[in-house]
Coordinates of C-alpha atoms in Angstrom, one line a residue:
X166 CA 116.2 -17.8 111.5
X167 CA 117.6 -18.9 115.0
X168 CA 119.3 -15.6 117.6
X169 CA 122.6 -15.8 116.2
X170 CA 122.0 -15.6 112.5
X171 CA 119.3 -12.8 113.2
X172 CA 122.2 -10.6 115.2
X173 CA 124.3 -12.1 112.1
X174 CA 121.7 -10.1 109.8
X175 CA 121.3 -6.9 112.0
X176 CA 125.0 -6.4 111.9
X177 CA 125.0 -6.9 108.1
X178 CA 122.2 -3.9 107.7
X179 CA 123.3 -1.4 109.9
X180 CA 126.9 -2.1 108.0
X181 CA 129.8 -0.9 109.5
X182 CA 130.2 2.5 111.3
X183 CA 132.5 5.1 111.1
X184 CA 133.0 8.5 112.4
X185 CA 131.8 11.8 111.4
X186 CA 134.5 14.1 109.8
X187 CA 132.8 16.6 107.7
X188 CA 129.1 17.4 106.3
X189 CA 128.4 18.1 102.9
X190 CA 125.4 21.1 102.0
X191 CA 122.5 19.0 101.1
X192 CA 123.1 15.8 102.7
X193 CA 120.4 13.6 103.5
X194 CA 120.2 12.7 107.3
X195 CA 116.9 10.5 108.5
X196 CA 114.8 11.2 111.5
X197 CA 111.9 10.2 113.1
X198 CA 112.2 7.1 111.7
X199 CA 110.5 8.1 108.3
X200 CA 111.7 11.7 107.6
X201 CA 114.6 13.6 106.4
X202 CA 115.9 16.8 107.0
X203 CA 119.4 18.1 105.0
X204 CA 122.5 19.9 106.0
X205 CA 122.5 23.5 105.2
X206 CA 125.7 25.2 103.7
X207 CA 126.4 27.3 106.6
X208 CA 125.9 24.1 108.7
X209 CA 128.5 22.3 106.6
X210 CA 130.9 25.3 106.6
X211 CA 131.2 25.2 109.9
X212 CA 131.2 21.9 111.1
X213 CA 135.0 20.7 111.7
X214 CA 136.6 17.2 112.3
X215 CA 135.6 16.5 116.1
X216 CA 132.6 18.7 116.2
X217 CA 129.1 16.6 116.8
X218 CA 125.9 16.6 115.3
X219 CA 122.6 16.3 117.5
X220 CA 120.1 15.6 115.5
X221 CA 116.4 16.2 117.5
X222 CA 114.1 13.0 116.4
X223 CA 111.1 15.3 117.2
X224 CA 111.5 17.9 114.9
X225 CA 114.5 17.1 112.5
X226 CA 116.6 20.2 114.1
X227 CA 120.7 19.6 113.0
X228 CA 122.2 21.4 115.5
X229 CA 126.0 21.8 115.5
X230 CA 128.1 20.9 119.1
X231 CA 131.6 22.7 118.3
X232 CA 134.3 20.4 119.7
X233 CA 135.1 22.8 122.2
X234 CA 131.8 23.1 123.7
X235 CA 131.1 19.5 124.1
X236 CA 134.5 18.8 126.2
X237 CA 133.5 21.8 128.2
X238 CA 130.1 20.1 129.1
X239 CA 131.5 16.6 129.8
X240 CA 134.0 18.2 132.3
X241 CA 131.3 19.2 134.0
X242 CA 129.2 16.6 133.6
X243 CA 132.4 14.6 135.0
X244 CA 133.3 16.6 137.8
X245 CA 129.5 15.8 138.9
X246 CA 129.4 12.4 138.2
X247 CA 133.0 12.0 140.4
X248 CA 131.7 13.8 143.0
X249 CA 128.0 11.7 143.2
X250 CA 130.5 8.7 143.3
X251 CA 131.9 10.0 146.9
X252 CA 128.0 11.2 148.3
X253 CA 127.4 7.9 150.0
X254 CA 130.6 9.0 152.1
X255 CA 129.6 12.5 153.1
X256 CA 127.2 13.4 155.8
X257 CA 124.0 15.2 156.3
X258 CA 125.3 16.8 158.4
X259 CA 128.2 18.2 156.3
X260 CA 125.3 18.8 153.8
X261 CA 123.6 20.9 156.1
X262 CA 126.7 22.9 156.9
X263 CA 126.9 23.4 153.0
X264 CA 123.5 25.3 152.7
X265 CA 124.4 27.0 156.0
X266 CA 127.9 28.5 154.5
X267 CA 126.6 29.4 150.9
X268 CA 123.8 31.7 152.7
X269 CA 126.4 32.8 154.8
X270 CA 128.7 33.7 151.8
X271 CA 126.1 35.5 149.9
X272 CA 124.5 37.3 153.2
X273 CA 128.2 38.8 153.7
X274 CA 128.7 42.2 152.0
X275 CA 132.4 41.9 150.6
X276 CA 131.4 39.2 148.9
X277 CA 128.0 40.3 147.8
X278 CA 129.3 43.2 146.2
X279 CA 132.0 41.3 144.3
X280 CA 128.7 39.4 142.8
X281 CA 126.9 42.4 142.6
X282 CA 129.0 44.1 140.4
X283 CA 129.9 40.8 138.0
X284 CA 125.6 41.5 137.8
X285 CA 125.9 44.7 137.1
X286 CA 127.9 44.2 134.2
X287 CA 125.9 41.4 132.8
X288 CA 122.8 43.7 133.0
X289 CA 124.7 46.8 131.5
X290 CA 125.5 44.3 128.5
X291 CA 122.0 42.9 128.0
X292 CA 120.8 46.1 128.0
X293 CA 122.7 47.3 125.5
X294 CA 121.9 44.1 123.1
X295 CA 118.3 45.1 123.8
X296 CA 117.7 42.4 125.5
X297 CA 115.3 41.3 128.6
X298 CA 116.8 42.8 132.3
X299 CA 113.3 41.8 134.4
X300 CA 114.7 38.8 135.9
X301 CA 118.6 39.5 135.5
X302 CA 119.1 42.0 138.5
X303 CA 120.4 40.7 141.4
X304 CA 118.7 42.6 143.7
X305 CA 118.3 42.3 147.4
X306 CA 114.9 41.1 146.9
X307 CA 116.6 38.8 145.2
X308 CA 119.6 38.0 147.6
X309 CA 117.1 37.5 150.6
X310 CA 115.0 35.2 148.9
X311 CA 118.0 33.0 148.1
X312 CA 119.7 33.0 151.2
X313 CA 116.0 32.2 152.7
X314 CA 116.3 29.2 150.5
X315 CA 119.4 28.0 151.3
X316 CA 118.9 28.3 154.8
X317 CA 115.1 26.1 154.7
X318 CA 117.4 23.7 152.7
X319 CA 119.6 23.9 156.0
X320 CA 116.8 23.5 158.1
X321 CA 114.9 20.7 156.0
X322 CA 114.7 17.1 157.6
X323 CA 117.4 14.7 155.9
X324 CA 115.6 12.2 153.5
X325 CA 118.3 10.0 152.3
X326 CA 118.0 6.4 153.8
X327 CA 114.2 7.3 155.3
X328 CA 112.2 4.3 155.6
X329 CA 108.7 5.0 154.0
X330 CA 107.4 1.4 153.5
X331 CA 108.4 -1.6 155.5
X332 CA 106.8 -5.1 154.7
X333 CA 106.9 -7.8 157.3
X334 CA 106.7 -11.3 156.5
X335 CA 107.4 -14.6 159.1
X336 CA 111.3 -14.8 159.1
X337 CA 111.9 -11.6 157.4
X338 CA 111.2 -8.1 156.0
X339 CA 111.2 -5.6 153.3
X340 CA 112.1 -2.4 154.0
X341 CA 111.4 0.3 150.9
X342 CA 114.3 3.3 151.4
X343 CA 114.8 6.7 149.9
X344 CA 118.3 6.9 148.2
X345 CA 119.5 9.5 146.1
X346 CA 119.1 9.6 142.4
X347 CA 122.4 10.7 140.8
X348 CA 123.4 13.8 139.1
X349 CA 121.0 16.5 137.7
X350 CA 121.3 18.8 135.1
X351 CA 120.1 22.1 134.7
X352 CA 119.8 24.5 131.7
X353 CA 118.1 27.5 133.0
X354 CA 117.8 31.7 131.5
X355 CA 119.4 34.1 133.0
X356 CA 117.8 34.6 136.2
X357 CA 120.5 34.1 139.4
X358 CA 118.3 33.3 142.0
X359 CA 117.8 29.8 140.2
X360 CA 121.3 29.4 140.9
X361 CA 120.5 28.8 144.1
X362 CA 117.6 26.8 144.3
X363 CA 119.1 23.9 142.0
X364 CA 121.6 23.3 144.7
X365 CA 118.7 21.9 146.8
X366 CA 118.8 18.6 145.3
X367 CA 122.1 17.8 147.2
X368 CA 119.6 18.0 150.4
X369 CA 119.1 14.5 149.4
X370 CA 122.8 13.6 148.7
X371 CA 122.5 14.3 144.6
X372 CA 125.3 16.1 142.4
X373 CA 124.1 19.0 140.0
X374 CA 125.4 19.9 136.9
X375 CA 123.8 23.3 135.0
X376 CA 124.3 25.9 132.7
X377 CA 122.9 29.4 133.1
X378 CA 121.8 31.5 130.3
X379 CA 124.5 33.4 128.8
X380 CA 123.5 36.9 129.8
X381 CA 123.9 35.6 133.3
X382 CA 127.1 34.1 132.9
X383 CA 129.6 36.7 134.6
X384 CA 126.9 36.6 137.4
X385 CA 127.3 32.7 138.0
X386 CA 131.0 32.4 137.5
X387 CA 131.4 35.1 140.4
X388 CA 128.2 33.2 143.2
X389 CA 130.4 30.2 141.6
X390 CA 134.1 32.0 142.7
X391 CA 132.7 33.5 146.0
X392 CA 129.5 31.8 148.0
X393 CA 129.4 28.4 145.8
X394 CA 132.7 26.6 145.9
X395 CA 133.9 28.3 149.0
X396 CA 130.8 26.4 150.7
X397 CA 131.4 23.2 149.4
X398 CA 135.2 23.8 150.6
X399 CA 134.3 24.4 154.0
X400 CA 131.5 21.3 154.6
X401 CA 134.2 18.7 153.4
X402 CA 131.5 17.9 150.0
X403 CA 133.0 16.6 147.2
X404 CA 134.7 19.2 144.9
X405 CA 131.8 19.1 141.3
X406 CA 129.0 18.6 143.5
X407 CA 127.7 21.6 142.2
X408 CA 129.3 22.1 139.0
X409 CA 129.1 24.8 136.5
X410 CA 129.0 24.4 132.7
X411 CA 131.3 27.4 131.9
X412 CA 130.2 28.5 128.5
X413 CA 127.7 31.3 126.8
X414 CA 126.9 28.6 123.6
X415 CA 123.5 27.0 123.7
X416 CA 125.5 24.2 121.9
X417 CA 127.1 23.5 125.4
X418 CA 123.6 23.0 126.9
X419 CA 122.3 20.7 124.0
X420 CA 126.2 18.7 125.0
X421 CA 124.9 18.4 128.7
X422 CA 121.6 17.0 127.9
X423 CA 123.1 14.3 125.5
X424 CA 125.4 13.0 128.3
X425 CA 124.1 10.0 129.5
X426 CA 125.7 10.4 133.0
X427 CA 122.7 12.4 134.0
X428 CA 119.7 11.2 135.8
X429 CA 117.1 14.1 135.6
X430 CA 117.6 16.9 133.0
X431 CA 115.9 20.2 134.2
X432 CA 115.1 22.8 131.7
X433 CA 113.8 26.2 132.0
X434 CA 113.1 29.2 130.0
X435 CA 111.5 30.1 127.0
X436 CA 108.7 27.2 125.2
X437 CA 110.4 26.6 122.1
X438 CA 114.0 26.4 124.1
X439 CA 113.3 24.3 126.8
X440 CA 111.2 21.8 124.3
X441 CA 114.0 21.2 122.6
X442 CA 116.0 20.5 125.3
X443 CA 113.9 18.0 126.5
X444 CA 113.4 16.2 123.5
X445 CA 117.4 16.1 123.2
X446 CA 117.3 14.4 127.0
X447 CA 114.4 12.0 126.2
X448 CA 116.0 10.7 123.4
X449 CA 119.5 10.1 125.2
X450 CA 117.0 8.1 127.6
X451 CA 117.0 10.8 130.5
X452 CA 113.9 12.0 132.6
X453 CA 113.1 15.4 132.0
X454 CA 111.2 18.2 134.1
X455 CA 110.7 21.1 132.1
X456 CA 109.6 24.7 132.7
X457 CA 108.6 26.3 129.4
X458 CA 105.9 28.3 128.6
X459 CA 104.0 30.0 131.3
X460 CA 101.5 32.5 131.2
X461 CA 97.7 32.0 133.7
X462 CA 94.6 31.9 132.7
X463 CA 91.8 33.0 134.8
X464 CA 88.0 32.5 134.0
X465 CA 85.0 34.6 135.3
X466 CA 81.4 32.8 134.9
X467 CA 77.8 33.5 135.9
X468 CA 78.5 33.4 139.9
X469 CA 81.6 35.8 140.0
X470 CA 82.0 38.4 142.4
X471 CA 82.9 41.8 141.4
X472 CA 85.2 42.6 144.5
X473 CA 86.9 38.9 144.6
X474 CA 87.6 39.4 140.4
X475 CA 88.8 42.9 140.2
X476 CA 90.9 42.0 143.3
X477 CA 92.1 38.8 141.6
X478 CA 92.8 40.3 138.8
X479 CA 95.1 43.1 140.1
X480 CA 97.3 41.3 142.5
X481 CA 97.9 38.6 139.2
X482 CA 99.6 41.6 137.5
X483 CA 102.3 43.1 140.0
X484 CA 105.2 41.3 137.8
X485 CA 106.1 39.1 135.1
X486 CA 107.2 35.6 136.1
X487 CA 105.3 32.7 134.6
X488 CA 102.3 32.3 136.9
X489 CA 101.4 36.3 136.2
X490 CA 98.0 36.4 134.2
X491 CA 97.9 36.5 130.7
X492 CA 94.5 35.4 129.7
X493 CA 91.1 36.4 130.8
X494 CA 87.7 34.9 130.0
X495 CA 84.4 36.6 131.0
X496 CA 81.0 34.6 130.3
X497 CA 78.8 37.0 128.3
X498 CA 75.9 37.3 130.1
X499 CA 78.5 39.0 132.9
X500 CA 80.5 40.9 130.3
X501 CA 78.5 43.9 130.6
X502 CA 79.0 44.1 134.7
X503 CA 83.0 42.4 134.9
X504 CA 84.9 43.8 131.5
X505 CA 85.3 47.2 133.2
X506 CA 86.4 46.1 136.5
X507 CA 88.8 43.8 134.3
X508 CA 90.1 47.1 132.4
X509 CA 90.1 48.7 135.6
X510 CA 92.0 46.5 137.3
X511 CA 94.7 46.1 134.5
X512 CA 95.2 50.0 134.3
X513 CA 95.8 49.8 137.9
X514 CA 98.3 47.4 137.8
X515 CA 100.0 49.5 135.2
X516 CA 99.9 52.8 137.7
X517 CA 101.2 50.6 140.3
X518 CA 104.4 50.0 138.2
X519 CA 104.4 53.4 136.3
X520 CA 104.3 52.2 133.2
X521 CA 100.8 51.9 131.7
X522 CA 99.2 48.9 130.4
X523 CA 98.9 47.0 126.9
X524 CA 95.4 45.1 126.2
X525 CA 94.8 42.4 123.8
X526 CA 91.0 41.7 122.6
X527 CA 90.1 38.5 121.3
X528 CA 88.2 38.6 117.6
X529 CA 84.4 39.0 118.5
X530 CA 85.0 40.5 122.3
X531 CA 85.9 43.7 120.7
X532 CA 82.5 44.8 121.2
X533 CA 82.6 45.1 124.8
X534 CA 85.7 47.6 124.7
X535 CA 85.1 51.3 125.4
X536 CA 85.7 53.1 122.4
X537 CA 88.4 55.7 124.2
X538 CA 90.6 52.3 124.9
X539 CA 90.3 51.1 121.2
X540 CA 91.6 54.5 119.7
X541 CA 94.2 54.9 122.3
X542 CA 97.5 54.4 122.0
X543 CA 100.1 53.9 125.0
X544 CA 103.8 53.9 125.8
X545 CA 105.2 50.6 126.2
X546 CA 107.9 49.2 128.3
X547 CA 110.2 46.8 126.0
X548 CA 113.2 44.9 126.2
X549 CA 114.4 47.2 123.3
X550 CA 113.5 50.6 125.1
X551 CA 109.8 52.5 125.5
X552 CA 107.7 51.8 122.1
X553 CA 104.5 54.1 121.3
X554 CA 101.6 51.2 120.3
X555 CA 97.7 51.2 120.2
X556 CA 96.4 50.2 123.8
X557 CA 94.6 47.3 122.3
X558 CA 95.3 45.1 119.5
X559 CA 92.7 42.1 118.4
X560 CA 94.2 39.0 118.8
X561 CA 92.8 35.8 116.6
X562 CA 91.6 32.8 118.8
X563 CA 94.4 30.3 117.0
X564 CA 96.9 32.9 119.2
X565 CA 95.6 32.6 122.7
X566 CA 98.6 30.4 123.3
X567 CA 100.9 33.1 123.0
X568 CA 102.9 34.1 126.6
X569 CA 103.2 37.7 126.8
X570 CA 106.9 38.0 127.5
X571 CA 106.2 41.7 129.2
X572 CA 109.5 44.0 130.6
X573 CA 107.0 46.9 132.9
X574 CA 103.9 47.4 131.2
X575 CA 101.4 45.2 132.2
X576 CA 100.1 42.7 129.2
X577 CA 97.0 40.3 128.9
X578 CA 94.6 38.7 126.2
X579 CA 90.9 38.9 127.3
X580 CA 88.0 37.0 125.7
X581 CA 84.2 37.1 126.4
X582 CA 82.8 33.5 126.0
X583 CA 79.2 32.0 125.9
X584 CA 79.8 30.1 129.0
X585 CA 82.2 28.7 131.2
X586 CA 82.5 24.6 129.3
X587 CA 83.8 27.0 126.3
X588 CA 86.1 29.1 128.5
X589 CA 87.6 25.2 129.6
X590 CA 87.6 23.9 125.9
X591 CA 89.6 27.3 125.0
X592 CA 91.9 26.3 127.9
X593 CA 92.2 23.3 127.1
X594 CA 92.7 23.8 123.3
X595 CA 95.6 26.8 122.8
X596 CA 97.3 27.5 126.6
X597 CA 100.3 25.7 127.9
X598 CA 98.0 23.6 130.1
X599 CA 99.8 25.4 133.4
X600 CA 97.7 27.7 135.6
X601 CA 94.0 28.5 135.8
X602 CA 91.9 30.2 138.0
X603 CA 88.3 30.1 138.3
X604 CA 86.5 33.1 139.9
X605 CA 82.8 31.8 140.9
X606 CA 81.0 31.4 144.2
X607 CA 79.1 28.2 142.4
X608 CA 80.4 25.4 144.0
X609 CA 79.0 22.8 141.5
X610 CA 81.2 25.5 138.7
X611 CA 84.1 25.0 140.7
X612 CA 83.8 21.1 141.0
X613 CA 82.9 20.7 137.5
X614 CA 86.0 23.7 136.4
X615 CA 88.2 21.4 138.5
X616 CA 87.6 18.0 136.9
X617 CA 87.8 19.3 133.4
X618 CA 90.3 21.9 133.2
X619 CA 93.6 20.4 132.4
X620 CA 96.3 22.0 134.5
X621 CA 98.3 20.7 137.4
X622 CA 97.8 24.1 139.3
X623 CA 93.9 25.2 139.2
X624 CA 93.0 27.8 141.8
X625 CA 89.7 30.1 142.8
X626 CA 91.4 33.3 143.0
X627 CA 95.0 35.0 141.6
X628 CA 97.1 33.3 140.1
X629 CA 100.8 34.3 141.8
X630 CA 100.3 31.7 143.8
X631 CA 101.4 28.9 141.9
X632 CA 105.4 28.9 143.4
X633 CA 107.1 26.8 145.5
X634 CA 108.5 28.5 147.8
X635 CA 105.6 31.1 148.1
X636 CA 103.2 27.4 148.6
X637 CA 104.9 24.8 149.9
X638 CA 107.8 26.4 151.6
X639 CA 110.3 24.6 149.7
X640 CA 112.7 26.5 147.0
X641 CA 111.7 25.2 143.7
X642 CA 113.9 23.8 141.2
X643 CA 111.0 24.0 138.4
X644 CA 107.5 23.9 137.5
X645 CA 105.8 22.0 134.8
X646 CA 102.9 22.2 132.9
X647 CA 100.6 19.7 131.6
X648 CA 101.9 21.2 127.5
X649 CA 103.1 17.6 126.4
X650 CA 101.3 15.2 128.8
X651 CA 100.5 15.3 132.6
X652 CA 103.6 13.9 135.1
X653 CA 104.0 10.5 135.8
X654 CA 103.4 10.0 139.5
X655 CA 104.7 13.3 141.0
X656 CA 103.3 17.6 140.7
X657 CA 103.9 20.7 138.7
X658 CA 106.1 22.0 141.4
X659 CA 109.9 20.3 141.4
X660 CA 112.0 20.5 144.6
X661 CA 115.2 19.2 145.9
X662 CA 113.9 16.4 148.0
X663 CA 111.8 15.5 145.3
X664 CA 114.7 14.2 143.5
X665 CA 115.1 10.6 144.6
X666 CA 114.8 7.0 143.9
X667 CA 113.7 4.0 146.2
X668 CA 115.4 1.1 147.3
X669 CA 114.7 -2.1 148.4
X670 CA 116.5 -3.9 151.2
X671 CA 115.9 -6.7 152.7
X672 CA 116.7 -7.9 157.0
X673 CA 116.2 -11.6 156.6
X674 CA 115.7 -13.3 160.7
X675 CA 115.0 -16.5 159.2
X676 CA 118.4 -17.8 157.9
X677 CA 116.5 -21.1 156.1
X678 CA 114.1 -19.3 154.2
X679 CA 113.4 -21.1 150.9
X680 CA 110.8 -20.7 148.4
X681 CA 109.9 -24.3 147.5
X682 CA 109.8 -24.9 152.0
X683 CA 113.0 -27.0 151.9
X684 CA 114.9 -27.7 155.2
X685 CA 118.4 -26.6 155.3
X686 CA 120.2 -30.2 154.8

């Protein structure tokens, strides 16, 4: 069969195609290749004439894309992709007066306070759906550490056009060059200081597109009204350079990341969430960095100091963010010595937040519990309001995956192992491949824990390190762990000049360069 009559024949099979109107309960639809999954009657009730259907070739998911929400992520997608169009006009120094007004805008009280009270209201509201208000307050904390960031954007050496490899050859040379990458998309929960830091990738003369989580929202729109666009206004950038996706719907989000407009799609937030996410942005041919689930492990073997572990880990447990600790391993033959300066420590870091501590025991490690800690039960501080529960539950080895989402009351799993290879195979087997810790003063341990533990971020003492800003002094825009695969040729840690692509340009001297050595006639 010769080219023509085989495109003849592919044309012929995929028959003719139309578009999607209406779904019908039952219907078939393939995925994965090999695999159906079938449209539920609430999913064909509410699909309508213009509405989409994404269906995720990972896990069969049908998830519905009203109308409505899709042309209110394509406007944004739109307004960033216009203004990315206009970058190579605008320069770094009008990028660095950008950073420079948006921390002015947020350090100046009148317009704080307008954003401070949009955050009040969002956290009022998520409170009273029960939901999570750890990382929603906008707290001064909070409002220094992102006007910090904005201002080390500010301060950051410009990287567009940079020259990192030049080539010579007689007559001419090859000069390699960092240029920007094109617009980025963000889906991230509802924490406002990330708000911030995704702005960083204009430092190297991208556009960013994103969508906040919805308990957030009021909080956004109002950084958006008063620090955001008033900044890009003043430095002459491109109005969309930083756009926000305007709705609450996750269907919005799962819009964004089908566009194929975007160059990087950055997710964060919760494992199942941001997997999704991703899988929607692989398969619209995007590159992805994703931040899903967290949650540090840290292992004590033969050659751990008391004072360095019990310190360790204490000053893992002042909050919860994803690097806080949430699995311990103790080798046995130091179980006897270590579990009570681990129980210690972890009913210290509950007095040091005032609101006690929850303990999870491994099956088989329950042995080295105090009995007053396994009969005791404890208040505990939930999204949903206090919650009387035993102090320690057992936990079954299949679950040491499990990220303890915790609001005030310190919680970790803790398991006593034969030996520190098993303490790496657990690792290994059920975390999210992110952060791990070794506490040992064995040098060989540490060099053997190193090359076998698989985890971008692998440290000998707490774990809170593991941050960008805290680091490498650069506001991160996500961190990734090693869950589905280790990064291709970059770290965990995801910053705003670390979004680029290379060029190649060439300054030819010779003007009768020719490959075959032919003179110029």
């Amino acid at each position: 069969m010769d080219d023509a009559a085989a495109r003849t024949a592919s044309t012929d099979a995929a028959g003719p195609s139309a578009r999607l109107e209406a779904l019908v309960p039952g219907m078939a639809v393939i995925y994965g290749g090999d695999k159906v999954a079938h449209v539920t009657p609430a999913l064909a009730a509410a699909f309508r004439p213009g509405d989409r259907l994404v269906v995720v070739q990972d896990t069969g998911a049908l998830l519905h894309v009203p109308a409505a929400e899709a042309a209110v992520a394509e406007a944004a997608v739109g307004r960033a992709h216009a203004a990315f169009q206009r970058m190579g006009q605008v320069s770094d120094a009008a990028i660095t007066a950008f950073f420079e007004a948006f921390a002015a805008n947020l350090a100046d009280d009148a317009r704080w306070a307008k954003i401070a009270a949009a955050n009040a209201a969002d956290v009022e509201s998520a409170r009273a759906r029960g939901r999570s208000t750890t990382r929603l307050v906008a707290s001064e904390a909070m409002r220094r550490d992102m006007i910090a960031g904005l201002r080390a954007w500010a301060s950051a050496p410009a990287a567009r056009g940079r020259v990192i490899e030049t080539v010579r050859h007689d007559g001419w040379r090859v000069e390699q060059t960092l240029a920007p990458l094109g617009v980025v998309g963000f889906v991230f929960e509802g924490r406002p200081n990330v708000f911030a830091d995704a702005t960083g990738v204009l430092r190297t003369g991208n556009t960013v597109v994103f969508r906040i989580g919805s308990d957030a929202l009021g909080t956004a729109r109002a950084i958006v009204e008063h620090a955001l666009d008033p900044a890009i206004a003043a430095a002459g950038l491109p109005a969309g350079a930083a756009a926000l996706v305007d709705s609450a719907a996750h269907a919005a989000g799962w819009s964004m990341f089908c566009d194929t407009r975007l160059s990087l799609a950055v997710a964060r937030g919760s494992g199942p969430a941001v997997a999704q996410l991703g899988a929607i942005a692989r398969q619209a041919g995007t590159a992805v960095s994703l931040h899903g689930t967290g949650g540090a492990w840290m292992i004590a073997d033969a050659g751990a100091d008391p004072v360095r572990f019990h310190a360790a880990v204490f000053h893992s447990l002042d909050r919860k963010v994803c690097n806080t600790l949430n699995v311990c391993c103790i080798v046995r033959e130091r179980a006897e010595a270590l579990v009570p300066l681990f129980l210690k420590a972890l009913h210290q870091a509950g007095e040091r937040r005032g609101h006690g501590a929850k303990l999870h025991v491994v099956e088989g490690s329950q042995g080295w519990i105090p009995a007053d800690w396994m009969g005791a039960r404890t208040l505990v501080s939930r999204a949903e309001g206090p919650c009387e529960e035993p102090l320690v539950e057992r936990l079954a080895e299949a679950d040491l995956g499990r990220e303890w989402e915790w609001e005030e009351t310190p919680e970790v799993t803790l398991a006593v192992v034969d030996d520190l290879d098993q303490a790496v195979g657990l690792f290994n087997r059920y975390s999210p491949q992110f952060t791990a810790s070794l506490i040992s003063g064995d040098a060989d341990a540490q060099r053997r824990f190193y090359e076998s533990v698989n985890a971008p971020f692998v440290g000998d003492g707490f774990t809170r390190w593991v941050d960008g800003q805290y680091a490498l002094d650069k506001p991160e825009l996500g961190l990734s762990n090693w869950e589905h695969g280790r990064l291709f040729a970059r770290g965990g840690v995801l910053a705003g000049d670390g979004v680029f692509t290379v060029r190649s340009r060439v300054v030819q001297d010779d003007a009768h360069l020719d490959r075959g050595g032919a003179p110029t006639p």
